[in-house]
C-alpha cells in the first residue's frame, strides 16, 4: 500500500491509501489559508466569527512548551519538600483534562501515580485508606468547582484530620487564578500552582495540570517539555506533521470513527479520546474515538466510516489496514494531537474549544440531588430483572418484548445503525479486581457487531466522550452499568454520600440521553460480582 510520510520535530506521521489522498486535498485548503502560521500565532479567527470569542481565550496551549518552564522552579520546590517529608505516594484528584494527561505521563515514565477520577465509594475509600501516612494529594480543577474533585478534597481533608495530620502538609492545589478553589487554598494555606487561564482543560497536558502531579510522582517534566518544544519549533511551517495529522482527521470525509491503537505511550489512547471527542462532538457532527486493546482487537477492522490510527513512541507494528501511523515521544504527541484537533475543528466547521453539552448532565445531577432531598433517587421501575441484574430502558431503546438479559443485549446490538456505534459506560470501581473486568465488555461486544464499540468509566467519561454522546451525530446506542454499594462513604459538609452522587450522575446522564431519544439502557448490578458474571454469560450465549 502506498504511503506518504512527514517528519519534523521528533514526530513522524505516515498516511496511507484513501486517507493520504483526502488529506492532500485538505492540506491544499489549509495551506492556501495559511492555517499553520496563523495557528502558531494564535489567530482566534480561524474557526469563524461565532467561535472567535471562545478561541481568543483558549489558545494558550500553543506555546506552553516554552512558557511552562517558568513554573518549573516552583514545582521543583514543592516536589522536593514533599519527598523530604517522606511523602512518596501521590494521589491526583481531578477529572478529564485535569487527570488524564498526568496519568499518561506517569505510566509512560514508570512513575507511581494514583488517579482518583471517580465517585465510586469503594474506589475513593481505598485511595484514602491506603498508606495515608505517606500520601500527598494533588487537588486539580480548572474551574475550582468540579463536584467530583471537591468531594475528593473534602474526603481527604476529613481523613487527614481524623488521623491527626494537618491537611496543609498534604494537599497541593492546581487551579486557575481567581477560582473558588484558588480562594479556598489561599485561606487554608495550601501550596498552590496557578495554571494558565487561557488553556482549556483538555488542552492542558503541558500546563500546570499535567506537570505538577507528574513531577511530584518523580517524572522529569523538563524533558517532557523538551520533547514538545522540538515539535513546537516547526508548527508555523505548512509541512509540519501535526498539520498533516489534522488534515487526515478532519479531511477524511465520511470517516468519522477514529479507531486508536498503540502500546506506547501507555494510556495515550484514553487521553486522545477525551481531546478529540469533547473538541469535535457538537452541532450534530464530530469524530468518535474508539480506543481498542491492540491492532488485533475486535473493532480494529476496516469499515466504510472508519479511520484506523496506530500510534507509538517508536515505530509501531502497524497492520497494512492502518490508515495513519503517528510516531514520536510523549511530549511531541501531546502537542501534535492538540494542534491536529484544532485543525480538524476548522475542517469540520465547528468550535474545537467549547463543550456546550457537558454542563447538561452536571445540571441534571445537581437537580436530582436537590429535589430528592434525603429520599430515594428516582430510579424508575425496572423493565425486567434477570438474577443479579436489573434492566432499565428509555422508550427509544425499544425493549418492551425483552425477556431476559441475553435478549436485551441482542436487541441492543441489532439496534445500532449502519453508521452508528455502541457506547458502554460503567459507573463502577475501575481499579478493583472484580469491577475492573467490566472493561472487557468492550471487546466482548465488539466481537458480536461490525459497528464500533466504545467503553468509558463513569463519571470520568462525562468530561470527554459525554460531549460527543449528546452533541455529536444521533447514531449512538448507550449501555450504562451501575451497581449496589456495600460500603458507602460520606462527603464531609454535604448532605449526600459518594454512592448517592455516583447514582445521581448516572441518572442525570441517562435522562439527558433519553430526552434526545437516544436508545439507552441501564443495567444495575444488585451484586457487582454476580452481575458482571451474568453479563459475561449472556454475551457468551450470543456468540455464534
Coordinates of C-alpha atoms in Angstrom, one line a residue:
X1 CA 0.0 0.0 0.0
X2 CA 1.5 3.3 -1.0
X3 CA 2.1 5.9 1.7
X4 CA 3.3 9.4 2.4
X5 CA 5.5 10.2 5.4
X6 CA 6.1 13.6 7.0
X7 CA 8.7 14.0 9.8
X8 CA 9.8 17.1 11.8
X9 CA 10.5 17.9 15.4
X10 CA 10.8 14.3 16.5
X11 CA 7.3 13.4 15.2
X12 CA 6.5 11.2 12.2
X13 CA 3.1 11.0 10.6
X14 CA 2.5 8.3 7.9
X15 CA -0.6 8.4 5.7
X16 CA -1.8 5.6 3.5
X17 CA -4.3 5.0 0.8
X18 CA -7.6 7.0 0.8
X19 CA -6.6 8.9 3.9
X20 CA -3.5 10.1 2.2
X21 CA -5.4 11.3 -0.8
X22 CA -8.1 13.0 1.3
X23 CA -5.5 14.7 3.5
X24 CA -3.7 16.0 0.5
X25 CA -6.8 17.8 -0.7
X26 CA -7.5 19.2 2.8
X27 CA -3.8 20.3 3.1
X28 CA -4.2 22.4 -0.1
X29 CA -7.0 24.3 1.5
X30 CA -5.2 24.7 4.8
X31 CA -2.0 25.9 3.1
X32 CA -4.0 28.4 0.9
X33 CA -5.5 29.8 4.1
X34 CA -2.1 29.9 5.9
X35 CA -3.6 27.9 8.8
X36 CA -0.2 26.7 10.1
X37 CA 1.3 30.1 10.6
X38 CA -1.9 31.6 11.8
X39 CA -2.5 28.9 14.4
X40 CA 1.1 29.2 15.6
X41 CA 0.5 32.9 16.0
X42 CA -2.7 32.2 18.0
X43 CA -5.1 33.6 15.4
X44 CA -8.6 33.3 17.0
X45 CA -10.4 33.9 13.8
X46 CA -9.5 30.5 12.3
X47 CA -12.8 28.9 13.4
X48 CA -15.2 31.7 12.3
X49 CA -16.9 34.6 14.0
X50 CA -19.1 32.6 16.3
X51 CA -16.1 30.7 17.8
X52 CA -13.8 33.7 18.0
X53 CA -14.7 34.9 21.5
X54 CA -14.0 31.4 22.9
X55 CA -10.9 30.8 20.8
X56 CA -9.4 34.1 21.8
X57 CA -9.1 32.8 25.4
X58 CA -8.3 29.2 24.6
X59 CA -5.0 29.3 22.5
X60 CA -2.5 29.5 25.4
X61 CA -1.6 25.8 24.8
X62 CA 0.2 26.7 21.5
X63 CA 3.4 27.9 23.2
X64 CA 3.2 26.0 26.5
X65 CA 6.4 24.1 25.8
X66 CA 8.3 27.3 26.4
X67 CA 6.1 29.2 28.8
X68 CA 5.5 26.3 31.2
X69 CA 9.2 26.3 32.0
X70 CA 8.6 29.3 34.2
X71 CA 6.6 27.0 36.5
X72 CA 9.5 24.5 37.0
X73 CA 11.3 26.2 39.9
X74 CA 8.0 26.4 42.0
X75 CA 7.1 22.8 41.0
X76 CA 10.6 21.5 41.9
X77 CA 10.5 23.2 45.3
X78 CA 7.1 21.7 46.2
X79 CA 8.1 18.2 44.9
X80 CA 11.4 18.4 46.9
X81 CA 9.7 19.4 50.1
X82 CA 7.2 16.5 49.8
X83 CA 9.9 14.0 49.1
X84 CA 12.0 15.2 52.1
X85 CA 8.9 14.8 54.3
X86 CA 8.7 11.2 53.2
X87 CA 5.6 11.6 51.1
X88 CA 6.2 9.2 48.2
X89 CA 2.6 8.2 47.4
X90 CA 0.9 10.7 45.1
X91 CA -2.9 10.8 44.7
X92 CA -4.3 13.0 41.9
X93 CA -7.9 14.2 42.5
X94 CA -9.0 15.6 39.1
X95 CA -11.4 14.9 36.2
X96 CA -11.0 14.9 32.4
X97 CA -8.2 17.1 31.2
X98 CA -7.0 17.6 34.8
X99 CA -6.3 13.9 35.3
X100 CA -5.8 12.0 32.0
X101 CA -2.6 13.7 30.9
X102 CA -0.7 13.2 34.1
X103 CA -1.9 9.6 34.3
X104 CA -0.4 9.0 30.8
X105 CA 2.8 10.9 31.8
X106 CA 3.4 8.8 34.9
X107 CA 2.5 5.5 33.3
X108 CA 4.8 6.1 30.3
X109 CA 7.7 7.1 32.6
X110 CA 7.2 4.3 35.0
X111 CA 6.2 6.6 37.9
X112 CA 3.6 5.7 40.5
X113 CA 0.5 8.0 40.5
X114 CA -2.9 7.1 41.9
X115 CA -5.5 8.8 39.7
X116 CA -8.8 9.5 41.5
X117 CA -11.3 10.5 38.9
X118 CA -14.4 8.6 40.2
X119 CA -17.2 8.9 42.6
X120 CA -17.3 5.2 43.3
X121 CA -17.3 4.9 47.1
X122 CA -15.2 1.7 47.1
X123 CA -12.5 3.2 44.9
X124 CA -12.4 6.5 46.8
X125 CA -12.3 4.7 50.2
X126 CA -9.4 2.5 49.0
X127 CA -7.4 5.6 47.8
X128 CA -7.9 7.2 51.2
X129 CA -7.2 4.2 53.4
X130 CA -4.1 3.1 51.6
X131 CA -0.7 4.4 53.1
X132 CA -2.3 7.6 54.2
X133 CA 0.8 8.4 56.3
X134 CA 2.9 8.5 53.0
X135 CA 0.3 10.3 50.9
X136 CA 0.3 13.7 49.3
X137 CA -2.9 14.7 47.3
X138 CA -2.9 17.0 44.3
X139 CA -6.4 18.6 44.0
X140 CA -6.7 19.8 40.4
X141 CA -9.6 21.7 39.0
X142 CA -9.6 24.4 36.3
X143 CA -13.0 25.8 37.3
X144 CA -12.4 25.2 41.0
X145 CA -15.9 23.9 41.4
X146 CA -15.8 20.4 39.8
X147 CA -18.1 18.4 42.1
X148 CA -16.1 15.2 41.9
X149 CA -12.8 16.9 42.8
X150 CA -14.4 19.0 45.5
X151 CA -15.8 15.8 47.0
X152 CA -12.4 14.1 46.9
X153 CA -10.8 17.1 48.7
X154 CA -13.4 17.0 51.4
X155 CA -12.9 13.3 52.0
X156 CA -9.1 13.6 52.2
X157 CA -9.3 16.6 54.5
X158 CA -11.5 14.6 56.8
X159 CA -9.2 11.6 56.7
X160 CA -6.1 13.6 57.3
X161 CA -7.7 15.4 60.2
X162 CA -9.0 12.2 61.8
X163 CA -5.5 10.7 61.5
X164 CA -4.0 13.8 63.3
X165 CA -2.4 15.1 60.2
X166 CA -2.6 18.7 59.1
X167 CA -4.1 18.8 55.6
X168 CA -1.9 21.8 54.8
X169 CA 1.1 19.4 54.9
X170 CA -0.5 17.0 52.5
X171 CA -2.6 18.9 49.9
X172 CA -1.3 20.7 46.8
X173 CA -3.7 22.7 44.6
X174 CA -3.6 23.3 40.9
X175 CA -6.3 25.6 39.5
X176 CA -6.9 28.8 37.5
X177 CA -6.4 32.2 39.1
X178 CA -9.5 33.5 40.9
X179 CA -11.3 30.2 41.0
X180 CA -13.2 29.2 44.2
X181 CA -10.6 26.6 44.8
X182 CA -7.8 29.2 44.5
X183 CA -9.6 31.3 47.1
X184 CA -10.1 28.3 49.4
X185 CA -6.4 27.3 49.0
X186 CA -5.3 30.8 49.9
X187 CA -7.5 30.8 53.0
X188 CA -6.2 27.4 54.2
X189 CA -2.6 27.8 53.2
X190 CA -2.4 25.0 50.7
X191 CA 0.6 25.2 48.3
X192 CA -0.9 26.3 45.0
X193 CA 0.3 26.3 41.4
X194 CA -1.8 28.6 39.2
X195 CA -2.4 27.4 35.7
X196 CA -2.8 29.5 32.5
X197 CA -6.5 30.5 32.3
X198 CA -6.2 30.7 28.5
X199 CA -5.8 27.0 28.2
X200 CA -8.8 24.7 28.2
X201 CA -8.8 21.6 30.3
X202 CA -8.4 19.1 27.6
X203 CA -5.5 21.1 26.0
X204 CA -3.7 21.4 29.4
X205 CA -1.3 18.4 29.2
X206 CA 1.8 20.6 29.1
X207 CA 0.4 23.1 31.7
X208 CA 0.5 23.0 35.5
X209 CA -2.3 20.4 35.4
X210 CA 0.0 17.9 33.6
X211 CA 3.3 18.9 35.2
X212 CA 2.6 19.3 38.9
X213 CA 1.3 15.7 39.7
X214 CA 3.8 14.2 37.3
X215 CA 6.7 16.0 39.0
X216 CA 5.5 15.0 42.4
X217 CA 5.5 11.4 41.2
X218 CA 9.1 11.8 40.2
X219 CA 8.9 12.4 36.4
X220 CA 11.4 14.7 34.7
X221 CA 8.9 17.1 33.3
X222 CA 11.6 19.4 31.9
X223 CA 12.4 16.6 29.5
X224 CA 8.7 16.3 28.5
X225 CA 8.7 20.0 27.6
X226 CA 11.9 19.5 25.6
X227 CA 10.1 16.8 23.5
X228 CA 7.2 19.2 22.9
X229 CA 9.4 22.2 22.2
X230 CA 11.2 20.3 19.3
X231 CA 7.9 20.0 17.5
X232 CA 6.6 23.4 18.5
X233 CA 9.5 25.0 16.6
X234 CA 8.0 23.5 13.3
X235 CA 4.3 24.4 13.8
X236 CA 4.3 27.6 11.7
X237 CA 5.5 25.6 8.7
X238 CA 2.9 24.3 6.3
X239 CA 4.7 21.0 6.0
X240 CA 4.7 20.1 9.7
X241 CA 3.5 16.7 10.7
X242 CA 0.8 17.9 13.1
X243 CA -0.9 19.9 10.3
X244 CA -0.8 16.7 8.2
X245 CA -2.4 14.8 11.1
X246 CA -5.1 17.4 11.4
X247 CA -5.8 17.2 7.7
X248 CA -6.1 13.4 7.9
X249 CA -8.5 13.6 10.8
X250 CA -10.8 16.4 9.6
X251 CA -10.4 15.9 5.8
X252 CA -11.2 12.2 5.5
X253 CA -14.9 12.8 4.6
X254 CA -17.4 10.4 6.0
X255 CA -14.8 8.6 8.1
X256 CA -16.0 9.9 11.5
X257 CA -15.0 6.8 13.6
X258 CA -11.3 7.2 14.6
X259 CA -10.1 3.8 15.9
X260 CA -7.0 4.2 18.2
X261 CA -4.5 1.5 19.0
X262 CA -1.0 1.7 20.4
X263 CA 1.1 0.2 23.2
X264 CA 3.2 3.3 24.0
X265 CA 3.0 5.9 25.3
X266 CA 0.9 3.9 27.9
X267 CA -2.7 5.1 28.0
X268 CA -2.3 7.7 25.3
X269 CA -5.4 6.5 23.5
X270 CA -7.6 7.5 26.5
X271 CA -6.1 11.0 26.5
X272 CA -6.6 11.4 22.7
X273 CA -10.2 10.1 23.2
X274 CA -11.2 12.9 25.6
X275 CA -9.4 15.5 23.5
X276 CA -10.9 14.6 20.2
X277 CA -14.4 13.6 21.4
X278 CA -15.0 16.7 23.5
X279 CA -13.5 19.0 21.0
X280 CA -15.3 17.8 17.9
X281 CA -18.6 16.2 19.0
X282 CA -21.1 19.0 18.6
X283 CA -23.6 20.5 16.3
X284 CA -24.5 17.0 15.1
X285 CA -21.1 16.3 13.7
X286 CA -17.8 15.0 15.2
X287 CA -15.1 12.4 15.3
X288 CA -15.8 9.4 17.6
X289 CA -12.5 8.0 19.0
X290 CA -12.7 4.2 19.6
X291 CA -9.9 3.1 21.9
X292 CA -9.1 -0.6 21.3
X293 CA -6.9 -3.1 23.1
X294 CA -4.5 -3.6 20.2
X295 CA -4.2 -3.9 16.5
X296 CA -5.6 -7.4 16.7
X297 CA -8.5 -6.5 19.0
X298 CA -12.2 -6.7 17.9
X299 CA -13.1 -3.4 16.4
X300 CA -9.8 -2.8 14.7
X301 CA -11.1 -3.7 11.2
X302 CA -11.6 -1.5 8.1
X303 CA -15.1 0.0 7.7
X304 CA -16.8 2.4 5.4
X305 CA -16.7 5.1 8.0
X306 CA -13.6 4.1 10.0
X307 CA -10.2 5.8 10.2
X308 CA -7.6 3.4 11.7
X309 CA -4.8 5.1 13.6
X310 CA -1.8 3.4 15.2
X311 CA 0.5 5.4 17.5
X312 CA 3.8 4.7 19.2
X313 CA 6.8 6.3 20.8
X314 CA 8.9 4.3 18.4
X315 CA 7.8 2.9 15.0
X316 CA 4.8 0.7 16.0
X317 CA 3.9 -2.6 14.4
X318 CA 1.0 -1.3 12.3
X319 CA -1.0 -3.6 10.1
X320 CA -1.4 -2.7 6.4
X321 CA -5.1 -1.8 7.1
X322 CA -3.9 1.1 9.3
X323 CA -4.7 4.5 7.6
X324 CA -2.5 6.7 9.8
X325 CA 0.6 6.0 11.9
X326 CA 1.8 8.6 14.4
X327 CA 5.3 8.1 15.9
X328 CA 7.1 10.2 18.4
X329 CA 7.9 10.9 22.1
X330 CA 5.1 11.7 24.5
X331 CA 5.7 15.5 24.7
X332 CA 5.5 15.8 20.9
X333 CA 2.4 13.5 20.8
X334 CA 0.6 15.8 23.2
X335 CA 1.3 18.9 21.3
X336 CA 0.7 17.3 17.9
X337 CA -2.7 15.9 18.8
X338 CA -3.8 19.2 20.3
X339 CA -2.7 21.1 17.2
X340 CA -4.3 18.4 14.9
X341 CA -7.6 18.5 16.8
X342 CA -7.8 22.3 16.4
X343 CA -7.1 21.9 12.7
X344 CA -9.7 19.2 12.3
X345 CA -12.2 21.6 14.0
X346 CA -11.6 24.1 11.3
X347 CA -12.2 21.5 8.6
X348 CA -15.3 20.3 10.3
X349 CA -16.6 23.9 10.7
X350 CA -17.0 23.6 14.5
X351 CA -15.6 25.3 17.5
X352 CA -13.0 22.9 19.0
X353 CA -12.7 24.8 22.3
X354 CA -16.2 24.7 23.7
X355 CA -18.2 21.9 25.3
X356 CA -21.9 23.0 25.1
X357 CA -23.4 19.7 26.2
X358 CA -21.2 18.8 29.1
X359 CA -22.9 21.1 31.6
X360 CA -26.3 19.5 31.0
X361 CA -25.6 16.2 32.8
X362 CA -24.0 18.2 35.6
X363 CA -27.1 20.3 36.0
X364 CA -29.2 17.1 35.9
X365 CA -27.1 15.6 38.7
X366 CA -27.5 18.7 40.8
X367 CA -31.2 18.9 40.3
X368 CA -31.7 15.2 41.2
X369 CA -29.7 15.6 44.4
X370 CA -31.6 18.8 45.4
X371 CA -35.1 17.6 44.5
X372 CA -34.8 14.2 46.2
X373 CA -33.5 15.5 49.5
X374 CA -32.8 12.6 51.8
X375 CA -35.3 10.3 50.0
X376 CA -34.6 7.8 47.3
X377 CA -33.4 8.9 43.9
X378 CA -35.9 8.5 41.1
X379 CA -34.5 5.4 39.5
X380 CA -37.8 4.3 37.9
X381 CA -39.1 0.8 37.6
X382 CA -37.0 -1.9 36.0
X383 CA -38.2 -3.3 32.7
X384 CA -37.1 -6.8 34.0
X385 CA -34.8 -8.4 36.5
X386 CA -32.6 -11.3 35.5
X387 CA -30.8 -12.7 38.5
X388 CA -28.4 -10.1 39.9
X389 CA -29.2 -7.6 37.1
X390 CA -32.0 -5.1 36.9
X391 CA -32.7 -3.6 33.4
X392 CA -33.9 -0.1 33.0
X393 CA -34.6 1.3 29.5
X394 CA -35.5 4.5 27.7
X395 CA -38.5 4.4 25.4
X396 CA -36.2 4.7 22.4
X397 CA -34.4 1.5 23.3
X398 CA -37.4 -0.5 22.1
X399 CA -37.0 -3.3 24.6
X400 CA -40.7 -3.9 25.5
X401 CA -40.5 -7.5 24.3
X402 CA -37.2 -8.4 26.0
X403 CA -37.5 -11.4 28.3
X404 CA -34.0 -11.8 29.8
X405 CA -30.5 -10.3 29.8
X406 CA -29.5 -12.1 26.6
X407 CA -32.4 -10.8 24.7
X408 CA -31.7 -7.3 26.0
X409 CA -28.1 -7.4 24.7
X410 CA -29.2 -8.9 21.4
X411 CA -31.8 -6.2 20.8
X412 CA -29.2 -3.5 21.6
X413 CA -26.7 -4.9 19.2
X414 CA -29.3 -5.2 16.4
X415 CA -30.4 -1.6 17.0
X416 CA -27.1 0.0 16.3
X417 CA -27.5 1.9 13.0
X418 CA -25.3 1.1 10.0
X419 CA -23.4 4.4 10.6
X420 CA -23.7 4.2 14.4
X421 CA -21.8 2.9 17.4
X422 CA -22.4 1.3 20.8
X423 CA -21.2 3.0 23.9
X424 CA -20.7 1.2 27.2
X425 CA -20.4 3.4 30.4
X426 CA -19.6 1.7 33.7
X427 CA -20.1 3.5 37.0
X428 CA -18.0 1.0 38.9
X429 CA -14.6 0.7 40.6
X430 CA -12.1 0.6 37.7
X431 CA -9.2 -0.5 39.9
X432 CA -11.0 -3.4 41.7
X433 CA -10.2 -7.0 40.7
X434 CA -13.9 -7.7 40.0
X435 CA -15.3 -4.4 38.8
X436 CA -12.3 -3.7 36.6
X437 CA -13.3 -6.7 34.5
X438 CA -16.1 -4.5 33.1
X439 CA -13.6 -3.1 30.6
X440 CA -13.5 -6.5 28.9
X441 CA -17.1 -6.0 27.9
X442 CA -15.9 -3.7 25.1
X443 CA -14.1 -6.4 23.2
X444 CA -16.8 -9.0 24.0
X445 CA -19.5 -6.8 22.5
X446 CA -17.2 -5.7 19.6
X447 CA -16.8 -9.3 18.6
X448 CA -20.6 -9.5 18.1
X449 CA -21.2 -6.5 15.9
X450 CA -19.4 -4.9 12.9
X451 CA -20.1 -1.4 14.4
X452 CA -17.6 0.3 16.7
X453 CA -17.9 -0.2 20.5
X454 CA -16.5 2.3 23.0
X455 CA -16.0 1.9 26.7
X456 CA -15.9 4.6 29.4
X457 CA -15.6 4.7 33.2
X458 CA -18.3 6.9 34.8
X459 CA -18.2 9.6 35.7
X460 CA -14.9 10.4 34.0
X461 CA -16.3 9.9 30.5
X462 CA -18.8 12.7 31.2
X463 CA -15.8 15.1 30.9
X464 CA -14.8 13.7 27.5
X465 CA -17.0 11.4 25.3
X466 CA -20.1 12.6 27.2
X467 CA -20.0 15.7 25.0
X468 CA -19.9 13.6 21.8
X469 CA -22.7 11.3 23.0
X470 CA -25.1 14.3 23.3
X471 CA -23.7 16.8 20.8
X472 CA -22.4 14.6 18.1
X473 CA -24.3 12.6 15.4
X474 CA -27.5 11.0 16.7
X475 CA -26.5 7.4 15.9
X476 CA -25.3 6.1 19.2
X477 CA -26.8 3.3 21.4
X478 CA -25.9 3.5 25.1
X479 CA -25.5 1.0 27.9
X480 CA -24.9 2.2 31.4
X481 CA -23.7 -0.2 34.1
X482 CA -24.3 0.8 37.8
X483 CA -24.0 -1.3 40.9
X484 CA -25.0 -1.5 44.5
X485 CA -22.5 -0.1 47.0
X486 CA -21.7 -2.3 50.0
X487 CA -19.6 0.2 52.0
X488 CA -20.6 3.8 51.3
X489 CA -18.5 6.9 52.2
X490 CA -19.8 10.2 53.4
X491 CA -18.7 13.5 51.9
X492 CA -17.8 16.0 54.6
X493 CA -20.1 19.0 54.7
X494 CA -22.5 17.6 52.1
X495 CA -25.9 16.1 52.6
X496 CA -25.2 13.3 50.1
X497 CA -22.7 10.4 50.1
X498 CA -20.4 9.2 47.3
X499 CA -22.8 6.4 46.3
X500 CA -25.7 8.8 46.1
X501 CA -23.6 11.2 44.0
X502 CA -22.5 8.4 41.7
X503 CA -26.0 7.2 41.1
X504 CA -27.3 10.8 40.5
X505 CA -24.6 11.3 37.9
X506 CA -25.7 8.1 36.1
X507 CA -29.3 9.0 36.2
X508 CA -28.6 12.6 35.1
X509 CA -26.8 11.4 32.0
X510 CA -29.4 8.7 31.3
X511 CA -32.1 11.4 31.3
X512 CA -30.0 13.7 29.1
X513 CA -29.7 10.9 26.5
X514 CA -33.3 9.7 26.8
X515 CA -34.6 13.3 26.3
X516 CA -32.7 13.2 22.9
X517 CA -34.4 9.9 22.0
X518 CA -31.1 8.1 22.2
X519 CA -31.6 4.4 22.8
X520 CA -30.3 4.0 26.4
X521 CA -30.3 1.1 28.8
X522 CA -29.1 1.0 32.4
X523 CA -28.0 -2.4 33.8
X524 CA -28.0 -2.2 37.5
X525 CA -25.9 -4.9 39.3
X526 CA -27.6 -5.7 42.6
X527 CA -24.4 -7.7 43.4
X528 CA -21.5 -6.4 41.3
X529 CA -19.5 -9.7 41.0
X530 CA -22.6 -11.8 40.3
X531 CA -24.0 -9.2 37.9
X532 CA -20.8 -9.0 35.8
X533 CA -20.6 -12.7 35.7
X534 CA -24.2 -12.8 34.4
X535 CA -23.4 -10.2 31.7
X536 CA -20.4 -12.3 30.6
X537 CA -22.6 -15.4 30.4
X538 CA -25.3 -13.6 28.5
X539 CA -22.7 -12.4 25.9
X540 CA -21.4 -15.9 25.6
X541 CA -24.9 -17.1 24.8
X542 CA -24.9 -14.7 21.8
X543 CA -21.7 -15.9 20.3
X544 CA -22.3 -17.9 17.1

